[in-house]
Coordinates of C-alpha atoms and ligand atoms in Angstrom, one line a residue:
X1 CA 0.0 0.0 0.0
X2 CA 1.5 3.2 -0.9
X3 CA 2.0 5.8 1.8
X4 CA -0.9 7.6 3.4
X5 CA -0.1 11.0 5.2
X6 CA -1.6 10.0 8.4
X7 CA 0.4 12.0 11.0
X8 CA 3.4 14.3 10.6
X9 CA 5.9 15.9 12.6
X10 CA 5.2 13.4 15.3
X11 CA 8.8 13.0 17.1
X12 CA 10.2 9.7 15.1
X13 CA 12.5 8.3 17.7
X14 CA 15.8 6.9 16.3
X15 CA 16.5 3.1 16.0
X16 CA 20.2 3.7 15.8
X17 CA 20.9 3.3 19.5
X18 CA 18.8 0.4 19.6
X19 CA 21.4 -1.7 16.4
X20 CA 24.4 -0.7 18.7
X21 CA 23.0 -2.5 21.6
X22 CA 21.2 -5.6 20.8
X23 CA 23.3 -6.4 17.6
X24 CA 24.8 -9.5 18.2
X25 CA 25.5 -11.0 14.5
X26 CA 28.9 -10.6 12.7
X27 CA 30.6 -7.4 11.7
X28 CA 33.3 -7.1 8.7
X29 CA 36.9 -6.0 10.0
X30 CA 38.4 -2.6 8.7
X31 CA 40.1 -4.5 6.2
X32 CA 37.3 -6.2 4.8
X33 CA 34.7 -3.0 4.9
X34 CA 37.7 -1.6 2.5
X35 CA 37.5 -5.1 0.4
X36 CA 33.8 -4.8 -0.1
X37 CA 34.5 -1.2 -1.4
X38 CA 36.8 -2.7 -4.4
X39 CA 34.1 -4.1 -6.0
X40 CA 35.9 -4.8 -9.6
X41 CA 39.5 -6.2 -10.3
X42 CA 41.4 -8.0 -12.1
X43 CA 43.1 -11.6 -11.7
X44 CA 46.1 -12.1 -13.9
X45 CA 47.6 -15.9 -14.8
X46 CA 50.9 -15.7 -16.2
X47 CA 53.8 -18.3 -16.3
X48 CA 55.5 -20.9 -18.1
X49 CA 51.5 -22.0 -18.8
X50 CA 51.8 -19.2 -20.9
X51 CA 54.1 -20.4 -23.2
X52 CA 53.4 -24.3 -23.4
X53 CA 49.6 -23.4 -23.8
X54 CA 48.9 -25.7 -20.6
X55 CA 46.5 -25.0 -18.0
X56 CA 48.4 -26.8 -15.1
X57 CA 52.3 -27.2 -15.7
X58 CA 53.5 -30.6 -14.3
X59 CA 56.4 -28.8 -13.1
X60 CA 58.9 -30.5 -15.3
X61 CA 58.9 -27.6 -17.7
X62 CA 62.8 -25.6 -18.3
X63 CA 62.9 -22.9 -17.0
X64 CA 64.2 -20.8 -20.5
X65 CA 60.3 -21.2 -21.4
X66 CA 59.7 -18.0 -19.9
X67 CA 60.8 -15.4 -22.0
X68 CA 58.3 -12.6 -22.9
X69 CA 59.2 -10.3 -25.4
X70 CA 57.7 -7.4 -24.5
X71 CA 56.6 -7.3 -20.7
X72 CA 55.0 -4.0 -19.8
X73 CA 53.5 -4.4 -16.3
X74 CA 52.1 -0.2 -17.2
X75 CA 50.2 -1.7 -19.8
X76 CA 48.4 -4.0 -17.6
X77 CA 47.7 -1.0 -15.1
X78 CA 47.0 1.2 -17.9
X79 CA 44.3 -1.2 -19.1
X80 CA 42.8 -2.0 -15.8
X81 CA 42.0 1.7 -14.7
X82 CA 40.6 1.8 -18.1
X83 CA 38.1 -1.0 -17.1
X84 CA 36.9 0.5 -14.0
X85 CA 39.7 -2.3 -12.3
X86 CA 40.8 -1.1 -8.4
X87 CA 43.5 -3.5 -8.4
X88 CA 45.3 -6.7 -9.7
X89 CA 45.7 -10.0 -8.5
X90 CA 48.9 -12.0 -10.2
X91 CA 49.6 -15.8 -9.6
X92 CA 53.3 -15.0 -8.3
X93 CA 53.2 -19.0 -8.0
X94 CA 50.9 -21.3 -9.8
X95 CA 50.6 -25.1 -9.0
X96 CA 53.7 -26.2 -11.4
X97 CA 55.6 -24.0 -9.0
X98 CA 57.4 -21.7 -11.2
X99 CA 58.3 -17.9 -9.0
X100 CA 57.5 -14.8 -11.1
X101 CA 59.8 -13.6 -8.9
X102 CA 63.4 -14.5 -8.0
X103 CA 63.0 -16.3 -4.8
X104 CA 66.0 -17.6 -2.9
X105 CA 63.7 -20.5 -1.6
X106 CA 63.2 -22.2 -5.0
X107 CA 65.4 -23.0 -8.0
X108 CA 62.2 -22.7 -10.6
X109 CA 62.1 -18.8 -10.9
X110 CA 62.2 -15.7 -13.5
X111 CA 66.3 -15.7 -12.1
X112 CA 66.5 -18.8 -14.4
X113 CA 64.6 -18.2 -17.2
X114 CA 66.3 -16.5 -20.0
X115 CA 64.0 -13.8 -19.7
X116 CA 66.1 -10.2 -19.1
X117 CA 68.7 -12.5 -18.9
X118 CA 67.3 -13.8 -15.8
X119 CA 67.2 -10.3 -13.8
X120 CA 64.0 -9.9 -14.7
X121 CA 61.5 -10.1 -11.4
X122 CA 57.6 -9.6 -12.5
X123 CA 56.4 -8.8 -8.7
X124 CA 58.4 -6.1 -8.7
X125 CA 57.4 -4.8 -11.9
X126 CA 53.9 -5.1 -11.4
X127 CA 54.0 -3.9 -7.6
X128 CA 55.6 -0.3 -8.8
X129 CA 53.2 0.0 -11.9
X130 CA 50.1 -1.0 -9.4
X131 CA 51.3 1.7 -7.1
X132 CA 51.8 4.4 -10.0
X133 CA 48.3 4.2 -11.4
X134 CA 46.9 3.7 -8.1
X135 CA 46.0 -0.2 -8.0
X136 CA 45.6 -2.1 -5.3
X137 CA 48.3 -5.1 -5.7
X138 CA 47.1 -8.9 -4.9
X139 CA 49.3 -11.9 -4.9
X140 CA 48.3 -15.4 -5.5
X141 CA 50.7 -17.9 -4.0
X142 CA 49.4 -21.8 -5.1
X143 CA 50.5 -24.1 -1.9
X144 CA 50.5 -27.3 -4.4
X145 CA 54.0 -27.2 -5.7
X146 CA 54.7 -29.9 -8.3
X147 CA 57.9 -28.6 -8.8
X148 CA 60.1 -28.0 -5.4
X149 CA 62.0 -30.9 -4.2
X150 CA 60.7 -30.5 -0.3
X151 CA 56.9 -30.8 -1.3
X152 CA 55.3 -33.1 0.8
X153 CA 57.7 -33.1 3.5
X154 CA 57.5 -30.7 6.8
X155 CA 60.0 -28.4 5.7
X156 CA 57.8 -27.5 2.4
X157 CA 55.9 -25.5 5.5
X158 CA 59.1 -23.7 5.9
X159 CA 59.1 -23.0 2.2
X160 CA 55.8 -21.4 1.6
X161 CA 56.6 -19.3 5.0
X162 CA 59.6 -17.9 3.6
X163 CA 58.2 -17.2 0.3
X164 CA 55.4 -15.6 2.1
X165 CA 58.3 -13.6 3.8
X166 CA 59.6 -12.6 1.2
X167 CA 55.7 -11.4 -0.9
X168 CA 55.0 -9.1 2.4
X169 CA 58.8 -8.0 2.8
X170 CA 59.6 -6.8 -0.9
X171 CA 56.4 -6.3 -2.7
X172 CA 54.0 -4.7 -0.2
X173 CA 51.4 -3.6 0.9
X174 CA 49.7 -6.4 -0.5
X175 CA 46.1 -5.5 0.0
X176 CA 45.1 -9.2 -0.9
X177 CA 46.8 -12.6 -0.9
X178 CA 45.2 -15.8 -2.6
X179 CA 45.8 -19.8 -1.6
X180 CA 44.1 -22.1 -4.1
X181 CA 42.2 -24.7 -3.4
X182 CA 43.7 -27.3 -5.7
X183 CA 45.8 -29.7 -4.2
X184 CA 47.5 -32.4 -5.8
X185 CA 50.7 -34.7 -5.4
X186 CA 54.1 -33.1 -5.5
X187 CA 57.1 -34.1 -7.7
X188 CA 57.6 -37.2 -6.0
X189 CA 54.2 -38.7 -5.6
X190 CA 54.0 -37.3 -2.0
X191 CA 51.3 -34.7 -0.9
X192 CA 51.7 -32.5 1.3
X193 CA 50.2 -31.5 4.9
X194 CA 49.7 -27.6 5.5
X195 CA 50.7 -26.2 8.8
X196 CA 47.5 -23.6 7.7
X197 CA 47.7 -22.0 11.0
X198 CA 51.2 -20.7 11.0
X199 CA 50.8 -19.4 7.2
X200 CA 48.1 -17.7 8.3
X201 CA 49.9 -16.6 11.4
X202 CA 52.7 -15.5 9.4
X203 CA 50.5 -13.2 7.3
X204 CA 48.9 -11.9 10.3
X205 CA 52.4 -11.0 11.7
X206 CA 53.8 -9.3 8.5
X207 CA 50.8 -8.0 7.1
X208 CA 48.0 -7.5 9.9
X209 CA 45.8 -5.7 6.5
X210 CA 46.1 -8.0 4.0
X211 CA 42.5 -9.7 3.4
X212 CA 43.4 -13.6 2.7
X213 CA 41.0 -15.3 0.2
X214 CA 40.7 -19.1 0.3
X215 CA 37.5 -21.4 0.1
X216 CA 36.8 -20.8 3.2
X217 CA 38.7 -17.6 4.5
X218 CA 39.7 -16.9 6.7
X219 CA 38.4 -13.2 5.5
X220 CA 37.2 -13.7 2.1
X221 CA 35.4 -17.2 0.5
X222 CA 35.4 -18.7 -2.7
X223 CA 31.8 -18.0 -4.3
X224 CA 31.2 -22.3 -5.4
X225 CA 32.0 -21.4 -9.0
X226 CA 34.3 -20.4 -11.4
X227 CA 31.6 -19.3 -13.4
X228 CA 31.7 -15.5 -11.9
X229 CA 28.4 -15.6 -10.1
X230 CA 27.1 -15.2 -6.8
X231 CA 23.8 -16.4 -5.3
X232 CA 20.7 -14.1 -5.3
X233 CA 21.0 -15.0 -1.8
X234 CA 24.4 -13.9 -0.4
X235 CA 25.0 -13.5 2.9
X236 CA 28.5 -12.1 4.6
X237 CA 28.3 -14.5 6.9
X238 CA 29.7 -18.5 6.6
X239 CA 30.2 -21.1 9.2
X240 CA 33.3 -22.6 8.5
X241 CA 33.8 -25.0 11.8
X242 CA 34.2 -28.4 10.8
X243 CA 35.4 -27.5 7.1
X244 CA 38.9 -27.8 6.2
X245 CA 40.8 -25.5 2.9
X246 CA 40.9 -27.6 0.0
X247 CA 38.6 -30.7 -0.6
X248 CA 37.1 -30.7 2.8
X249 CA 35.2 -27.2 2.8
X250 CA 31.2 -26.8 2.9
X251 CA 29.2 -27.4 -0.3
X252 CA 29.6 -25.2 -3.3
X253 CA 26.0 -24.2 -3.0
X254 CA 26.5 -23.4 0.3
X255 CA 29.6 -21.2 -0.7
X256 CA 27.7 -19.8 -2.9
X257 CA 24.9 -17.9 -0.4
X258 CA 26.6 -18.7 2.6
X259 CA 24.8 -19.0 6.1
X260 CA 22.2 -17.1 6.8
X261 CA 23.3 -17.2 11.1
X262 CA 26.9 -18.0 9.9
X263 CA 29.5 -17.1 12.9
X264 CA 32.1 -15.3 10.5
X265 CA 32.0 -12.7 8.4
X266 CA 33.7 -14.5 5.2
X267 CA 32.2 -12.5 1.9
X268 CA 32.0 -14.5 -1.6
X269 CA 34.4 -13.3 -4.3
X270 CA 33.4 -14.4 -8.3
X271 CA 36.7 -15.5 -10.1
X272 CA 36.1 -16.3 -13.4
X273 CA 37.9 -15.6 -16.7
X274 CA 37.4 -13.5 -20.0
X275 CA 38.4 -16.3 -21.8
X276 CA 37.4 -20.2 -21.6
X277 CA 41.6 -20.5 -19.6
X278 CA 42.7 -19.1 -17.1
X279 CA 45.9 -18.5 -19.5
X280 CA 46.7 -17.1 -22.4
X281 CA 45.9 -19.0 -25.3
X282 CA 46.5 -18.0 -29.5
X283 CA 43.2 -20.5 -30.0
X284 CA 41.0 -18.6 -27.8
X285 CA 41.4 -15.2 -28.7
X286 CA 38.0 -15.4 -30.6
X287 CA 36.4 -16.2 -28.0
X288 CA 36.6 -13.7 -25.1
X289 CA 33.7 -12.6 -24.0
X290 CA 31.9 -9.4 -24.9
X291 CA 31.3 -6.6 -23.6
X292 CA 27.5 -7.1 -22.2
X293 CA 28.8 -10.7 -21.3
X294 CA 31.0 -9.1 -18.7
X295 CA 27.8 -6.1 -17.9
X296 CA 25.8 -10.0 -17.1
X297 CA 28.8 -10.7 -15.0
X298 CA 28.5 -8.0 -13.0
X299 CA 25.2 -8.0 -12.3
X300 CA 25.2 -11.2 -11.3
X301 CA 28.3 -10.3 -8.7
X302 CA 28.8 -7.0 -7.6
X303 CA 24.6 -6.6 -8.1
X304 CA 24.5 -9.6 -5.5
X305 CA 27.1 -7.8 -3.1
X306 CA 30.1 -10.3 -3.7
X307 CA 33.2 -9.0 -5.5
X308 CA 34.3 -9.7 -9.6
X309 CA 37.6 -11.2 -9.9
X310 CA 38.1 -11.4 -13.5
X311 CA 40.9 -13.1 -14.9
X312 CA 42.6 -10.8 -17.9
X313 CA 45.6 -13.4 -18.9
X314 CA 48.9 -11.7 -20.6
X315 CA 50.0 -13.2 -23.5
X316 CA 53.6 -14.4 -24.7
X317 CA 54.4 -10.7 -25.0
X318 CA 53.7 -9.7 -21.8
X319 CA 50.8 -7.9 -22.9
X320 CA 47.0 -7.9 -22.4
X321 CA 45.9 -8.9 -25.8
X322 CA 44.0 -6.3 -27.8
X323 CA 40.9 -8.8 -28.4
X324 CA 40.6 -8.5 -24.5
X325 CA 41.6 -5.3 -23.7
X326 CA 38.4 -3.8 -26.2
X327 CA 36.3 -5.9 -24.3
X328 CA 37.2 -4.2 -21.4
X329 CA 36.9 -0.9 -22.5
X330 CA 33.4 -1.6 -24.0
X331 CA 32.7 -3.3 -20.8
X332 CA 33.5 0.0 -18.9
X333 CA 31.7 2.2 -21.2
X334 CA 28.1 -0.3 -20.5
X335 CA 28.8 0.5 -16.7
X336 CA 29.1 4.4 -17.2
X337 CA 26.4 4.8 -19.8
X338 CA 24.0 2.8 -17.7
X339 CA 24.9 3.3 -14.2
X340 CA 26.2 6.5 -13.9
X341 CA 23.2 8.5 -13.4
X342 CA 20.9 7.2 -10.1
X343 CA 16.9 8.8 -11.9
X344 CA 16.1 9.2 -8.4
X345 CA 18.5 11.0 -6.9
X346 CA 17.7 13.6 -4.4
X347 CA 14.0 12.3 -5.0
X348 CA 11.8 12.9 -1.8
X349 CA 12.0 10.3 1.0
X350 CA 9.6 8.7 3.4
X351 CA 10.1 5.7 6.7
X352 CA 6.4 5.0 7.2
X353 CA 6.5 3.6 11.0
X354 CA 2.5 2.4 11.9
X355 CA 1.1 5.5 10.8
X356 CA 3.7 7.8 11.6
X357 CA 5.5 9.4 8.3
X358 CA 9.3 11.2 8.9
X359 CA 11.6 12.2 5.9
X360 CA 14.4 9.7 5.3
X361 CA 16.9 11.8 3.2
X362 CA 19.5 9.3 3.6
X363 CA 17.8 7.1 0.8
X364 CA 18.3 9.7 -2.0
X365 CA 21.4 11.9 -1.1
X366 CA 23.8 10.0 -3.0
X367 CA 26.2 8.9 -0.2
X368 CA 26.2 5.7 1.1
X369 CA 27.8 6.5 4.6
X370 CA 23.7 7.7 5.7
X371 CA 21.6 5.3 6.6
X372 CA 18.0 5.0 7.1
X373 CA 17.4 2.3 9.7
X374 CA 14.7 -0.2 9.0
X375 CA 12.7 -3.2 11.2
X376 CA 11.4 -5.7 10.0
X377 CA 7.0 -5.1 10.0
X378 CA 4.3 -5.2 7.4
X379 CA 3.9 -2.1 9.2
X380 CA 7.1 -0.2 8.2
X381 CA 8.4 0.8 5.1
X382 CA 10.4 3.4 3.4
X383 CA 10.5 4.8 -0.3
X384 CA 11.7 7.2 -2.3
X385 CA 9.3 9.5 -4.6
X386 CA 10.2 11.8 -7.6
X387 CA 9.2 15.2 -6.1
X388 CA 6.0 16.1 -8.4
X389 CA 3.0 14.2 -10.3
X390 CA 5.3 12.5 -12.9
X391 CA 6.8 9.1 -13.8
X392 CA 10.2 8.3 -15.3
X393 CA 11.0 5.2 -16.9
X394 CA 13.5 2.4 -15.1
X395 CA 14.9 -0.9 -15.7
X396 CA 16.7 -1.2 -13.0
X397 CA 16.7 -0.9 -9.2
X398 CA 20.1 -0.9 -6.7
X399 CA 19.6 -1.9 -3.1
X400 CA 22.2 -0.7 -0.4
X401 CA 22.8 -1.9 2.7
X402 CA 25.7 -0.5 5.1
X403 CA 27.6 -3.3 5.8
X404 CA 29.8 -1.2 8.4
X405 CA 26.7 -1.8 10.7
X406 CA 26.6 -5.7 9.6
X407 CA 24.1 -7.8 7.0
X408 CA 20.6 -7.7 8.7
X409 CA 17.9 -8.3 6.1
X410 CA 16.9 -11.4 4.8
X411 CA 13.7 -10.9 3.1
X412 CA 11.9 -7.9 1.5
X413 CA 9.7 -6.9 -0.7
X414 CA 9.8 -3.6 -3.6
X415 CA 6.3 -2.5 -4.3
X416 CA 6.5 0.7 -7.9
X417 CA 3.4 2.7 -8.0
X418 CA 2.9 4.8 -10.8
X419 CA 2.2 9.1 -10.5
X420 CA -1.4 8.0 -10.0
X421 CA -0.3 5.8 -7.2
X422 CA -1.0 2.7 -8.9
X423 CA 0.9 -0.8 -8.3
X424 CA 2.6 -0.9 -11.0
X425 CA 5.2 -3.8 -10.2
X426 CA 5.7 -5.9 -6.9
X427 CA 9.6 -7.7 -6.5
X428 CA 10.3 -10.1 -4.4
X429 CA 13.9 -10.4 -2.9
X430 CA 16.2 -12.1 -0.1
X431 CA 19.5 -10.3 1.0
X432 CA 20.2 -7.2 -0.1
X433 CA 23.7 -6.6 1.4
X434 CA 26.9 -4.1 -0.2
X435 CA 24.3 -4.0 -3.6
X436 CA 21.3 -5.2 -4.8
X437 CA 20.5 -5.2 -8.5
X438 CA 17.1 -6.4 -9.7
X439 CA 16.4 -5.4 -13.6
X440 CA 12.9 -6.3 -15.2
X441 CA 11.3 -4.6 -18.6
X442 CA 11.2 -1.0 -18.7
X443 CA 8.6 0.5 -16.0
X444 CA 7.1 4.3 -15.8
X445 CA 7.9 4.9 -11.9
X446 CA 7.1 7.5 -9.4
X447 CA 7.6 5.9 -6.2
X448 CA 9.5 3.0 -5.0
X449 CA 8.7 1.8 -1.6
X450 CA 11.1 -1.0 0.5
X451 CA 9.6 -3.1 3.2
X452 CA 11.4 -5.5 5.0
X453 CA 9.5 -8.6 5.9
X454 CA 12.7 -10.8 7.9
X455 CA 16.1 -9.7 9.3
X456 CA 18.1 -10.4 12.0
X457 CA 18.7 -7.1 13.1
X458 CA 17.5 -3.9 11.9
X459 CA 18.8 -3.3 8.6
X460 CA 20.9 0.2 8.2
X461 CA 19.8 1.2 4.2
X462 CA 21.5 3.9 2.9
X463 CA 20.3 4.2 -0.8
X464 CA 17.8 3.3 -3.3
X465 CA 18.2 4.3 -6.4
X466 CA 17.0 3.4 -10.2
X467 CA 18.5 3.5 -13.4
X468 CA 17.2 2.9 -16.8
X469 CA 20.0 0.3 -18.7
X470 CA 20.1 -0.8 -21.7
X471 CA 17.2 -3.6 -22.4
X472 CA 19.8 -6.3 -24.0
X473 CA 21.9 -5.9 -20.5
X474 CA 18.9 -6.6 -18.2
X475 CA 19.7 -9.3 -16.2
X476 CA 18.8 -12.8 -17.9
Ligands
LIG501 C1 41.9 -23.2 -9.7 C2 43.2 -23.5 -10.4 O1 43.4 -24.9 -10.4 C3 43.2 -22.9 -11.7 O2 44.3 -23.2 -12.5 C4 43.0 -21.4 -11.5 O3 44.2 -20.9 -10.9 C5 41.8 -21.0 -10.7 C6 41.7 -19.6 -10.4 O4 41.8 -21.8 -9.5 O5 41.8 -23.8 -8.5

């Protein structure tokens, strides 16, 4: 029902005080709040994969197959502002072992590769160039080795540590570090048992702001797919007690919405690739995907509040190819040209509290540090209302939620009336959390009103805005 004007300028009493004390669920470090605000980056696969056109290196392969012509780690950078990227992630390791940079800890490195005659050291390259343009720098560090000689024995611990030691010590900051998942046998048939406490130990010692992302966290969780796409139902939250990294973790599905009354906060992050590999190959530059194949991707992530990990693969130059760098700049162009402009911003705002009507301004003013608190009642709701008797036409509408004051709501409802306060749409929804996207066929809309119908605190909103996107990039 849309709003009646029942009673105004009755005192509205805040909520706010009431979140601080009887909140009881999870709530994101400082580091993580910053995570969630990245949103978009970019994962990068480069190594001797590159130029054997494998996928998973047994470890066997020499060393002098590394050799890129051209490497131009400012290229990269230059190419990933140009997206709308906020940082890169690079396997410095990858599961056939082989160092991008020249680590005294391993005999399979750039230092003996003929590459730059072996002086070459890509971390280093790439950690200046990130800095430059104002990229946050990531590192992915495989623990399956199928190279090193002491894989699968307790001084491959040692290893990893020391190569760890050596990430945090001459590369950082490192704003995120990356274990796989995949785990296999090392060179000599043996596999190996992590000591995953003292890694993480060690990156809590050297680096107390680094964010580490595996399956299961401990800060940031593997979404359950590789296909770049979070659940309509996502929540912050996982438990994870019980699960082990690797092969024993929870069920992808559950990965992939986590747990409603999870204990940690562990966010999802979509990896996925612009390309069918996650390196480069000659045979698949055809097909990398388009532009609104990457808008889907987006929507389906970010517009489900996880994060987009997209892997951009340089090629045997040590380039981002040109078929993938103008899908990336097509890509960026979709998200300006249909998300820059919020139709109902600085629109008028109402909380509608069982009878009683306040102003809400928080919901239109464009910054997503107000909030609007919200309980959950068929009683309560709160909208936004273009300020005269007129409609404009939408596609699309974003939810916000302030995740600095946790992930409360669990359920809610959108009803759109027209100018002539007519239903003209009703959306059902789950979690809303860092964004909420929810496209349908074009709509002439006055007023949208929110109501939250389950939560498990009260839910701190702090925008909701509409857009009007291009109809072929509506969510499918
Ligand atoms: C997987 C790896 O096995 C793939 O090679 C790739 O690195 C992907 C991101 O993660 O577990």
């Amino acid at each position: 029902m849309k709003k009646i004007v029942l009673l105004c300028g009755i005192f509205f009493w805040s909520q706010w005080h009431l979140i601080a004390q009887v909140n009881t669920t999870p709530m994101p470090s400082k580091a993580q709040l910053a995570w969630h605000q990245m949103e978009f980056y970019l994962f990068m696969h480069f190594g001797p994969n590159t130029f054997t056109d494998k996928e998973w290196g047994e470890g066997t392969e020499h060393e002098e197959i590394f050799n890129p012509t051209n490497l131009d780690c400012n290229q990269w950078c230059r190419i990933a502002k140009a997206a709308g990227a906020k940082g890169i992630i690079i396997t410095a390791k990858h599961h056939d072992g082989f160092c991008l940079w020249p680590s005294k800890f391993s005999k399979h490195t750039v230092r003996e590769s003929k590459w730059k005659s072996g002086k070459g050291d890509v971390l280093k390259e790439l950690s200046v160039a990130c800095k430059k343009y104002g990229l946050k720098f990531g590192v992915y560090i495989s623990p399956w080795d199928r190279n090193h000689p002491d894989y699968g024995t307790e001084k491959y611990n040692d290893v990893f540590v020391n190569m760890m030691k050596e990430l945090f010590t001459n590369y950082g900051p490192i704003w995120e570090l990356w274990w796989d998942g995949a785990n296999g046998e090392g060179p000599n048939g043996k596999k190996q048992v992590y000591d995953w406490h003292r890694f993480e130990r060690t990156v809590r010692e050297l680096s107390p702001n680094t964010v580490v992302f595996s399956d299961i966290g401990p800060d940031i969780r593997w979404c359950g797919n590789e296909d770049g796409i979070a659940g309509t139902t996502n929540w912050n939250t996982l438990d994870t007690a019980g699960f082990k990294r690797g092969a024993g973790g929870p069920p992808q599905d559950t990965l992939n919405t986590g747990n409603a009354t999870g204990k940690n906060w562990i966010p999802a992050e979509c990896d996925v690739s612009i390309r069918p590999g996650w390196f480069y190959h000659a045979s698949e530059d055809g097909k990398v995907k388009s532009p609104e194949q990457l808008f889907q991707l987006y929507v389906k992530s970010v517009g489900r509040g996880a994060n987009l990990l997209l892997n951009v693969p340089p090629d045997r130059r040590g380039l981002l190819n040109e078929h993938d760098s103008a899908a990336l700049l097509g890509f960026n162009k979709m998200i300006k040209t249909s998300l820059g402009k919020n139709l109902f911003k600085n629109s008028s705002t109402y909380h509608l509290f069982h009878g009683i009507l306040k102003k809400a301004p928080a919901l239109s003013d464009g910054n997503y540090k107000t909030i609007e608190p919200v309980s959950e009642s068929e009683q309560q709701s709160v909208g936004v209302e273009l300020k005269g008797k007129h409609n404009k036409k939408i596609n699309c509408i974003i939810l916000h939620e302030d995740l600095s004051k946790g992930q409360h709501c669990g359920k809610f409802k959108l009803l759109l009336f027209n100018s002539n306060d007519e239903l003209v749409k009703e959306i059902q929804g789950t979690t809303i959390g860092k964004k909420r996207m929810i496209s349908f066929a074009v709509l002439e809309v006055n007023t949208i009103e929110l109501t939250i119908e389950e939560q498990n605190d009260i839910t701190a909103i702090s925008e909701i805005e509409a857009y009007l996107i291009d109809g072929n990039l509506a969510e499918k």
